PDB file of C-alpha atoms in Angstrom:
ATOM      1  CA  UNK I   1      32.689  18.425  -2.448  1.00 97.00           C
ATOM      2  CA  UNK I   2      31.570  14.935  -3.268  1.00 97.00           C
ATOM      3  CA  UNK I   3      27.960  14.710  -4.342  1.00 97.00           C
ATOM      4  CA  UNK I   4      26.311  11.314  -4.435  1.00 97.00           C
ATOM      5  CA  UNK I   5      23.074  11.100  -6.418  1.00 98.00           C
ATOM      6  CA  UNK I   6      20.987   8.084  -5.362  1.00 98.00           C
ATOM      7  CA  UNK I   7      17.682   7.169  -7.007  1.00 98.00           C
ATOM      8  CA  UNK I   8      14.918   5.882  -4.746  1.00 98.00           C
ATOM      9  CA  UNK I   9      14.259   2.141  -4.577  1.00 97.00           C
ATOM     10  CA  UNK I  10      11.463   0.171  -6.219  1.00 98.00           C
ATOM     11  CA  UNK I  11       8.084   1.675  -5.333  1.00 98.00           C
ATOM     12  CA  UNK I  12       4.559   0.315  -5.623  1.00 97.00           C
ATOM     13  CA  UNK I  13       3.445   0.522  -9.247  1.00 95.00           C
ATOM     14  CA  UNK I  14       1.252   3.513 -10.079  1.00 92.00           C
ATOM     15  CA  UNK I  15      -1.586   1.301 -11.322  1.00 94.00           C
ATOM     16  CA  UNK I  16      -1.601  -0.549  -7.968  1.00 93.00           C
ATOM     17  CA  UNK I  17      -1.672   2.625  -5.878  1.00 96.00           C
ATOM     18  CA  UNK I  18      -4.889   4.442  -4.994  1.00 95.00           C
ATOM     19  CA  UNK I  19      -3.329   7.299  -3.022  1.00 95.00           C
ATOM     20  CA  UNK I  20      -1.558  10.484  -4.010  1.00 95.00           C
ATOM     21  CA  UNK I  21       1.487  10.047  -6.261  1.00 94.00           C
ATOM     22  CA  UNK I  22       3.761  11.795  -3.764  1.00 96.00           C
ATOM     23  CA  UNK I  23       2.734   9.263  -1.076  1.00 97.00           C
ATOM     24  CA  UNK I  24       3.581   6.151  -3.141  1.00 97.00           C
ATOM     25  CA  UNK I  25       5.905   4.031  -0.921  1.00 98.00           C
ATOM     26  CA  UNK I  26       8.680   1.530  -1.530  1.00 98.00           C
ATOM     27  CA  UNK I  27       7.773  -2.124  -1.875  1.00 98.00           C
ATOM     28  CA  UNK I  28       9.278  -4.612   0.577  1.00 97.00           C
ATOM     29  CA  UNK I  29      11.597  -5.768  -2.205  1.00 97.00           C
ATOM     30  CA  UNK I  30      12.470  -2.132  -2.973  1.00 97.00           C
ATOM     31  CA  UNK I  31      13.406  -1.497   0.656  1.00 98.00           C
ATOM     32  CA  UNK I  32      15.521  -4.677   0.822  1.00 97.00           C
ATOM     33  CA  UNK I  33      17.367  -3.925  -2.420  1.00 97.00           C
ATOM     34  CA  UNK I  34      17.934  -0.326  -1.338  1.00 98.00           C
ATOM     35  CA  UNK I  35      19.531  -1.562   1.878  1.00 98.00           C
ATOM     36  CA  UNK I  36      21.835  -3.886  -0.085  1.00 97.00           C
ATOM     37  CA  UNK I  37      22.778  -1.049  -2.483  1.00 97.00           C
ATOM     38  CA  UNK I  38      23.536   1.112   0.548  1.00 97.00           C
ATOM     39  CA  UNK I  39      25.829  -1.571   1.948  1.00 97.00           C
ATOM     40  CA  UNK I  40      27.675  -1.489  -1.383  1.00 96.00           C
ATOM     41  CA  UNK I  41      28.124   2.269  -1.014  1.00 93.00           C
ATOM     42  CA  UNK I  42      29.782   1.718   2.351  1.00 92.00           C
ATOM     43  CA  UNK I  43      32.270  -0.637   0.675  1.00 95.00           C
ATOM     44  CA  UNK I  44      33.281   2.332  -1.496  1.00 95.00           C
ATOM     45  CA  UNK I  45      34.260   4.092   1.751  1.00 92.00           C
ATOM     46  CA  UNK I  46      31.743   6.869   1.295  1.00 88.00           C
ATOM     47  CA  UNK I  47      30.802   8.601   4.526  1.00 91.00           C
ATOM     48  CA  UNK I  48      28.059  11.138   3.836  1.00 96.00           C
ATOM     49  CA  UNK I  49      28.078  14.228   6.028  1.00 97.00           C
ATOM     50  CA  UNK I  50      24.720  15.478   4.703  1.00 98.00           C
ATOM     51  CA  UNK I  51      21.597  13.709   3.432  1.00 98.00           C
ATOM     52  CA  UNK I  52      19.181  15.626   1.234  1.00 98.00           C
ATOM     53  CA  UNK I  53      15.915  13.985   0.208  1.00 98.00           C
ATOM     54  CA  UNK I  54      13.041  14.692  -2.108  1.00 98.00           C
ATOM     55  CA  UNK I  55       9.815  15.256  -0.174  1.00 98.00           C
ATOM     56  CA  UNK I  56       8.128  12.291  -1.901  1.00 98.00           C
ATOM     57  CA  UNK I  57       7.563   9.265   0.346  1.00 98.00           C
ATOM     58  CA  UNK I  58       9.561   6.741  -1.686  1.00 98.00           C
ATOM     59  CA  UNK I  59      12.636   8.992  -1.695  1.00 98.00           C
ATOM     60  CA  UNK I  60      12.345   9.786   2.007  1.00 98.00           C
ATOM     61  CA  UNK I  61      11.988   6.066   2.829  1.00 98.00           C
ATOM     62  CA  UNK I  62      15.119   5.429   0.757  1.00 98.00           C
ATOM     63  CA  UNK I  63      16.983   8.177   2.639  1.00 98.00           C
ATOM     64  CA  UNK I  64      15.953   6.672   6.008  1.00 98.00           C
ATOM     65  CA  UNK I  65      17.258   3.246   4.938  1.00 98.00           C
ATOM     66  CA  UNK I  66      20.567   4.726   3.818  1.00 98.00           C
ATOM     67  CA  UNK I  67      20.855   6.845   6.973  1.00 98.00           C
ATOM     68  CA  UNK I  68      20.435   3.689   9.094  1.00 97.00           C
ATOM     69  CA  UNK I  69      23.595   2.257   7.491  1.00 97.00           C
ATOM     70  CA  UNK I  70      25.770   5.317   8.114  1.00 96.00           C
ATOM     71  CA  UNK I  71      27.557   5.253  11.453  1.00 93.00           C
ATOM     72  CA  UNK I  72      27.451   9.060  11.993  1.00 94.00           C
ATOM     73  CA  UNK I  73      23.677   9.241  11.210  1.00 95.00           C
ATOM     74  CA  UNK I  74      23.606  12.618   9.408  1.00 97.00           C
ATOM     75  CA  UNK I  75      20.253  14.353   9.644  1.00 97.00           C
ATOM     76  CA  UNK I  76      17.915  13.976   6.650  1.00 98.00           C
ATOM     77  CA  UNK I  77      16.945  17.323   5.175  1.00 98.00           C
ATOM     78  CA  UNK I  78      13.793  17.358   3.022  1.00 98.00           C
ATOM     79  CA  UNK I  79      14.408  19.586  -0.001  1.00 98.00           C
ATOM     80  CA  UNK I  80      11.925  20.764  -2.597  1.00 97.00           C
ATOM     81  CA  UNK I  81      14.928  21.175  -4.913  1.00 98.00           C
ATOM     82  CA  UNK I  82      14.941  17.355  -5.208  1.00 98.00           C
ATOM     83  CA  UNK I  83      11.238  17.131  -6.050  1.00 97.00           C
ATOM     84  CA  UNK I  84      10.955  15.587  -9.528  1.00 96.00           C
ATOM     85  CA  UNK I  85       9.044  18.655 -10.723  1.00 96.00           C
ATOM     86  CA  UNK I  86      11.824  21.070  -9.656  1.00 97.00           C
ATOM     87  CA  UNK I  87      14.318  22.491 -12.104  1.00 96.00           C
ATOM     88  CA  UNK I  88      17.535  20.423 -11.845  1.00 95.00           C
ATOM     89  CA  UNK I  89      19.646  23.607 -11.570  1.00 95.00           C
ATOM     90  CA  UNK I  90      17.710  24.623  -8.433  1.00 96.00           C
ATOM     91  CA  UNK I  91      19.738  22.001  -6.575  1.00 96.00           C
ATOM     92  CA  UNK I  92      23.030  23.764  -7.342  1.00 97.00           C
ATOM     93  CA  UNK I  93      22.559  26.750  -5.010  1.00 95.00           C
ATOM     94  CA  UNK I  94      21.522  24.409  -2.207  1.00 96.00           C
ATOM     95  CA  UNK I  95      24.660  22.308  -2.700  1.00 97.00           C
ATOM     96  CA  UNK I  96      26.862  25.377  -3.078  1.00 96.00           C
ATOM     97  CA  UNK I  97      25.813  26.568   0.398  1.00 96.00           C
ATOM     98  CA  UNK I  98      27.257  23.415   2.003  1.00 97.00           C
ATOM     99  CA  UNK I  99      30.884  23.132   3.185  1.00 96.00           C
ATOM    100  CA  UNK I 100      33.473  22.518   0.467  1.00 94.00           C
ATOM    101  CA  UNK I 101      34.546  19.261   2.141  1.00 96.00           C
ATOM    102  CA  UNK I 102      30.988  17.907   2.403  1.00 97.00           C
ATOM    103  CA  UNK I 103      29.991  14.463   1.184  1.00 97.00           C
ATOM    104  CA  UNK I 104      26.370  15.008   0.196  1.00 98.00           C
ATOM    105  CA  UNK I 105      23.913  12.177  -0.411  1.00 98.00           C
ATOM    106  CA  UNK I 106      21.034  13.427  -2.583  1.00 98.00           C
ATOM    107  CA  UNK I 107      18.094  11.019  -2.775  1.00 98.00           C
ATOM    108  CA  UNK I 108      15.655  11.701  -5.561  1.00 98.00           C
ATOM    109  CA  UNK I 109      14.086  10.677  -8.846  1.00 98.00           C
ATOM    110  CA  UNK I 110      14.632  10.230 -12.554  1.00 97.00           C
ATOM    111  CA  UNK I 111      15.045  12.052 -14.816  1.00 96.00           C
ATOM    112  CA  UNK I 112      15.718  14.882 -12.334  1.00 96.00           C
ATOM    113  CA  UNK I 113      18.966  13.409 -10.938  1.00 97.00           C
ATOM    114  CA  UNK I 114      20.502  12.474 -14.294  1.00 96.00           C
ATOM    115  CA  UNK I 115      19.587  15.892 -15.718  1.00 96.00           C
ATOM    116  CA  UNK I 116      21.346  17.573 -12.781  1.00 97.00           C
ATOM    117  CA  UNK I 117      24.361  15.263 -13.232  1.00 96.00           C
ATOM    118  CA  UNK I 118      24.536  16.032 -16.944  1.00 96.00           C
ATOM    119  CA  UNK I 119      24.443  19.769 -16.308  1.00 97.00           C
ATOM    120  CA  UNK I 120      27.171  19.431 -13.666  1.00 96.00           C
ATOM    121  CA  UNK I 121      29.308  17.469 -16.132  1.00 95.00           C
ATOM    122  CA  UNK I 122      28.817  19.343 -19.393  1.00 95.00           C
ATOM    123  CA  UNK I 123      26.850  22.497 -18.689  1.00 95.00           C
ATOM    124  CA  UNK I 124      23.667  21.136 -20.279  1.00 93.00           C
ATOM    125  CA  UNK I 125      21.388  18.094 -19.963  1.00 89.00           C
ATOM    126  CA  UNK I 126      22.900  14.982 -21.560  1.00 88.00           C
ATOM    127  CA  UNK I 127      20.948  12.260 -23.278  1.00 83.00           C
ATOM    128  CA  UNK I 128      21.830   8.714 -22.340  1.00 86.00           C
ATOM    129  CA  UNK I 129      22.374   9.296 -18.626  1.00 90.00           C
ATOM    130  CA  UNK I 130      19.935   7.460 -16.405  1.00 93.00           C
ATOM    131  CA  UNK I 131      20.028   6.136 -12.854  1.00 96.00           C
ATOM    132  CA  UNK I 132      18.304   2.827 -12.247  1.00 95.00           C
ATOM    133  CA  UNK I 133      16.221   2.427  -9.077  1.00 97.00           C
ATOM    134  CA  UNK I 134      18.568   2.188  -6.059  1.00 98.00           C
ATOM    135  CA  UNK I 135      21.457   3.066  -8.370  1.00 98.00           C
ATOM    136  CA  UNK I 136      23.866   5.919  -7.784  1.00 98.00           C
ATOM    137  CA  UNK I 137      26.557   8.131  -9.220  1.00 98.00           C
ATOM    138  CA  UNK I 138      29.317  10.106  -7.557  1.00 98.00           C
ATOM    139  CA  UNK I 139      30.266  13.572  -8.758  1.00 97.00           C
ATOM    140  CA  UNK I 140      33.267  15.489  -7.457  1.00 97.00           C
ATOM    141  CA  UNK I 141      33.008  19.270  -7.504  1.00 97.00           C
ATOM    142  CA  UNK I 142      36.269  21.090  -6.905  1.00 92.00           C
ATOM    143  CA  UNK I 143      35.044  24.635  -6.319  1.00 88.00           C
ATOM    144  CA  UNK I 144      31.590  26.162  -6.648  1.00 93.00           C
ATOM    145  CA  UNK I 145      28.597  24.103  -7.733  1.00 96.00           C
ATOM    146  CA  UNK I 146      27.769  25.298 -11.233  1.00 96.00           C
ATOM    147  CA  UNK I 147      27.249  23.902 -14.729  1.00 96.00           C
ATOM    148  CA  UNK I 148      30.274  22.002 -16.110  1.00 96.00           C
ATOM    149  CA  UNK I 149      32.054  22.119 -12.715  1.00 96.00           C
ATOM    150  CA  UNK I 150      31.599  18.424 -11.877  1.00 97.00           C
ATOM    151  CA  UNK I 151      33.781  15.423 -12.539  1.00 97.00           C
ATOM    152  CA  UNK I 152      32.179  11.998 -12.727  1.00 97.00           C
ATOM    153  CA  UNK I 153      33.869   9.514 -10.395  1.00 97.00           C
ATOM    154  CA  UNK I 154      31.533   6.564 -11.081  1.00 97.00           C
ATOM    155  CA  UNK I 155      28.001   5.613 -12.183  1.00 97.00           C
ATOM    156  CA  UNK I 156      26.675   2.281 -10.829  1.00 97.00           C
ATOM    157  CA  UNK I 157      23.463   0.322 -11.109  1.00 96.00           C
ATOM    158  CA  UNK I 158      21.742  -1.162  -8.062  1.00 96.00           C
ATOM    159  CA  UNK I 159      22.980  -4.604  -9.101  1.00 96.00           C
ATOM    160  CA  UNK I 160      26.570  -3.386  -9.252  1.00 97.00           C
ATOM    161  CA  UNK I 161      26.239  -1.739  -5.835  1.00 97.00           C
ATOM    162  CA  UNK I 162      24.692  -4.881  -4.347  1.00 96.00           C
ATOM    163  CA  UNK I 163      27.565  -6.968  -5.759  1.00 97.00           C
ATOM    164  CA  UNK I 164      29.960  -4.839  -3.699  1.00 96.00           C
ATOM    165  CA  UNK I 165      28.105  -5.521  -0.438  1.00 87.00           C
TER     166      UNK I 165
END
């Protein structure tokens, strides 16, 4: 399985938002940069078969933008396992239930995604790993999804992804 962790794009700043935190949306610039990052992903010949998204608005908006770029238009599945308050390991059983040849795009938040990536790589959370907004990393998992079962293929910032577009 290939598992692509993608952090949501730039959202409205907390201090400029009067609504609920989970409803905080992307900015226009965040949406545009997310689209450009997504175009960079396509240059890497990634063809997601599944899209999993955090239930928070900014992540779901990011997932919709990325879905629009994918020719096969995989359905977006909202998953509480990608909520920033969820335990990073909760994502593993969800991923493990997917086909072994799946290419899974997980759209979520920091530090949740980098904690999950660290656990997949080493068996425990790793300091120093962090996804920038609209940045991504690709993990390859050969067999079952469990701690220390992942292999890092790449880790790219939004700027690096946009440069590929």
